[in-house]
Coordinates of C-alpha atoms in Angstrom, one line a residue:
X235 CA -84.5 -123.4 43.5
X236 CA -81.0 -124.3 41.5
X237 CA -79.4 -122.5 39.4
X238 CA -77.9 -125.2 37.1
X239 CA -78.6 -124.7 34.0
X240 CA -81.4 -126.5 32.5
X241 CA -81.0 -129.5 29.4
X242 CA -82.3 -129.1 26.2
X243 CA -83.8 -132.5 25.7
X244 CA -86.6 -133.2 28.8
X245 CA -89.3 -130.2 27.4
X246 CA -93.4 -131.0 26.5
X247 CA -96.1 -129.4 24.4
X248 CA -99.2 -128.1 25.0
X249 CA -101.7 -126.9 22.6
X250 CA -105.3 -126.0 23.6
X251 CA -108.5 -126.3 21.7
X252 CA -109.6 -123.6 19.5
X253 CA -112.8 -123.0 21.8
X254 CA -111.0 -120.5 23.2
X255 CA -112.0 -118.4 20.0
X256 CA -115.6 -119.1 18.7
X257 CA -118.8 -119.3 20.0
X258 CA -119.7 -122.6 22.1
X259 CA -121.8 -123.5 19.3
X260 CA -119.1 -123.7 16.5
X261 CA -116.3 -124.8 19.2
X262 CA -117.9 -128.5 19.1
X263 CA -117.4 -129.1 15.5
X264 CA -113.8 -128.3 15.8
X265 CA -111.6 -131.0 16.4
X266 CA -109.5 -131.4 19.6
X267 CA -105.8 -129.3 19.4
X268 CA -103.4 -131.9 18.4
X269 CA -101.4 -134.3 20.5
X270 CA -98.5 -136.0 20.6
X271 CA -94.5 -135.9 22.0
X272 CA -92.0 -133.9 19.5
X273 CA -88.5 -134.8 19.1
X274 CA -87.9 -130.9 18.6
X275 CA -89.3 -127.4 18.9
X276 CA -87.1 -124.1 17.8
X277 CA -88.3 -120.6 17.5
X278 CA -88.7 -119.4 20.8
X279 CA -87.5 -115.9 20.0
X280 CA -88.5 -112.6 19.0
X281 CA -87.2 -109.7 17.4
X282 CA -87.1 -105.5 17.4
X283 CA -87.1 -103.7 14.4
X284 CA -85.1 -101.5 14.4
X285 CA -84.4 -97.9 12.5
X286 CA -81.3 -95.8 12.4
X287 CA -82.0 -91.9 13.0
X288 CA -79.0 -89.5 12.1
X289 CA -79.7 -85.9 14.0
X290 CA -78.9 -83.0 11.7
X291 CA -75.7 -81.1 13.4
X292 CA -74.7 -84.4 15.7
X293 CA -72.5 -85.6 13.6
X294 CA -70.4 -88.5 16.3
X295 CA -73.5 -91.0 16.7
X296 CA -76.7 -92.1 15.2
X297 CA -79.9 -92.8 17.4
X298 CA -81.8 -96.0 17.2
X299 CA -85.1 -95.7 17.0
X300 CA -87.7 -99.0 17.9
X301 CA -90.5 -99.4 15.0
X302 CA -91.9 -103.0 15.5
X303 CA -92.0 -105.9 17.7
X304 CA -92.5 -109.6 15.9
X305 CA -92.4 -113.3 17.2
X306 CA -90.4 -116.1 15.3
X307 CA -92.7 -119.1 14.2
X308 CA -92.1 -121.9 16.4
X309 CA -91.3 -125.1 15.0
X310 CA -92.6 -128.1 16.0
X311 CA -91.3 -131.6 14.8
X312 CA -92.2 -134.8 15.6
X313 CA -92.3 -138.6 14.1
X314 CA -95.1 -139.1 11.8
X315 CA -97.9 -141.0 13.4
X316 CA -100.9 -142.5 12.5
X317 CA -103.0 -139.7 14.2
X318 CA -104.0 -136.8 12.1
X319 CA -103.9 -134.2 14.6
X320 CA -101.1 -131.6 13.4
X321 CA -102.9 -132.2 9.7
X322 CA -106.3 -131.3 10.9
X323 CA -105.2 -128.3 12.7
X324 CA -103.2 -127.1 9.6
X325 CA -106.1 -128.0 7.0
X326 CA -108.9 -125.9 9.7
X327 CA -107.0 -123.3 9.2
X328 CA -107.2 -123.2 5.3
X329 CA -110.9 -123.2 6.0
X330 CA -111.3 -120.8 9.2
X331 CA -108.2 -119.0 10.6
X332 CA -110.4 -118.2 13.4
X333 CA -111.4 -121.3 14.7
X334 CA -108.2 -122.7 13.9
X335 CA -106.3 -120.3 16.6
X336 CA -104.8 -122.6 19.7
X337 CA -102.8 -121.1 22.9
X338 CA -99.8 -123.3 24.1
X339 CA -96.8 -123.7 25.9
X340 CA -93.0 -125.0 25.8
X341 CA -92.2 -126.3 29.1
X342 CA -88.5 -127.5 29.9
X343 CA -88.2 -129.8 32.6
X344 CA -85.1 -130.1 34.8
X345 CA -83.4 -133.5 35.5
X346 CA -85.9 -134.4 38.3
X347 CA -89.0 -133.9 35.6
X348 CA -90.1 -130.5 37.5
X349 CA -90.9 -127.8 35.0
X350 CA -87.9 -125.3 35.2
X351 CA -88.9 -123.0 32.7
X352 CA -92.1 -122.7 31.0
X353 CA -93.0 -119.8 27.5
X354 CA -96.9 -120.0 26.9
X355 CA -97.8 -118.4 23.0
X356 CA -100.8 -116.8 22.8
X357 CA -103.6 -116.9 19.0
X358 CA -101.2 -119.5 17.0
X359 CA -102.4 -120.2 14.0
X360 CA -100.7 -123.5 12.1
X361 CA -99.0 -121.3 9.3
X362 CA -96.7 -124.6 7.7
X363 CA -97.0 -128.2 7.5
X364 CA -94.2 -130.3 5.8
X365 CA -94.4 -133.9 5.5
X366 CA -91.3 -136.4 5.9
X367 CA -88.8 -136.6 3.4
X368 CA -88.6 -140.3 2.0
X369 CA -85.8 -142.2 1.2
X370 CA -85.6 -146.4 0.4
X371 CA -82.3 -146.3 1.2
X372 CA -82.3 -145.0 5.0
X373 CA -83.5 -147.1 8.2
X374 CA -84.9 -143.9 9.8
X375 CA -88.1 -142.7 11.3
X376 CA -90.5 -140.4 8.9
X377 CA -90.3 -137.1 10.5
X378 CA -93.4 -134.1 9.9
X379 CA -93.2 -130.5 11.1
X380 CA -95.8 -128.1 11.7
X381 CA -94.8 -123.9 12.2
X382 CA -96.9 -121.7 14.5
X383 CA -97.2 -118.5 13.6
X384 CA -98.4 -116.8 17.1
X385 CA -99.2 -113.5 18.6
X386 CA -97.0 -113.5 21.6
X387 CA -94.8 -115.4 23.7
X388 CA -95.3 -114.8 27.6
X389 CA -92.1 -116.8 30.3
X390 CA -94.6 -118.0 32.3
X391 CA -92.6 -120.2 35.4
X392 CA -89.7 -117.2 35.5
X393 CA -92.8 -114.8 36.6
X394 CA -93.3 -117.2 38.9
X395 CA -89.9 -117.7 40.1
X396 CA -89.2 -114.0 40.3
X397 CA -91.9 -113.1 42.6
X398 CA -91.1 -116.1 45.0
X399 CA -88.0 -115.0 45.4
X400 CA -88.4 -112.2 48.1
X401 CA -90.2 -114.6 50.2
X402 CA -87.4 -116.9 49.7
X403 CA -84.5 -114.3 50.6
X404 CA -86.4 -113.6 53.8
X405 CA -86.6 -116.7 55.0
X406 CA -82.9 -117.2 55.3

């Protein structure tokens, strides 16, 4: 396993089918999950709210006190393509949030194409489409984007990783 750091522009996308979510019945009139190769994805992240507590009669610190946990959208851009699949899964979800829900991933590959790091997101619903900005004057490709709005975010290859490496340590 190397340590070297991993680059930012060898990842994938994966986005399941909605089955996942409705009865087998309803899961066939849903269209596939989207697919397709994005020039970009950002808002792997998350945040915890935080609240400051000052304790009558302490009077040199404040405590912090946790209220909520949230997940950043995750962006998702790619050149516009005559497939409607990022459009579909936006405009079912105007219609039924439920059946519109899709689990994915983010997987970054390292310089060999071997996933190095991988973060799966768990009940995303398509929250934002924007279509390209258009301009007569440019020579450049029509870009779309797509948000995710999600319900987690689980690092699925460091969980991996991190219980392989006792059985690596031993061996040596």
């Amino acid at each position: 396993m190397s340590l070297d750091p991993l680059p930012k522009y060898r990842f994938l996308v994966t986005l399941d089918p909605g089955d996942a979510y409705l009865p087998a019945a309803q899961a066939l009139l849903l269209p596939l999950a989207a697919s397709g190769a994005f020039q970009e994805v950002t808002g792997l992240g998350a945040q915890l709210e935080v609240t400051s507590y000052a304790e009558g009669g302490r009077n040199d610190s404040v405590h912090q006190l946790p209220l909520r946990h949230s997940w950043n959208r995750i962006t998702l851009k790619r050149g516009v393509v005559r497939d409607p699949g990022l459009w579909s899964w936006y405009r079912t979800g105007l219609a039924d949030s439920l059946g519109a829900r899709r689990d994915g991933a983010v997987i970054v590959l390292g310089p060999d194409g071997v996933p190095g790091a991988a973060w799966a997101f768990h009940g995303g619903l398509a929250a934002k489409w924007t279509g390209p900005d258009l301009h007569a004057e440019q020579n450049a490709i029509a870009i779309e984007s797509l948000e995710i709005a999600h319900e987690g975010l689980t690092k699925v290859l460091q969980d991996a990783a991190a219980s392989a490496l006792p059985r690596l340590s031993q061996g040596r």
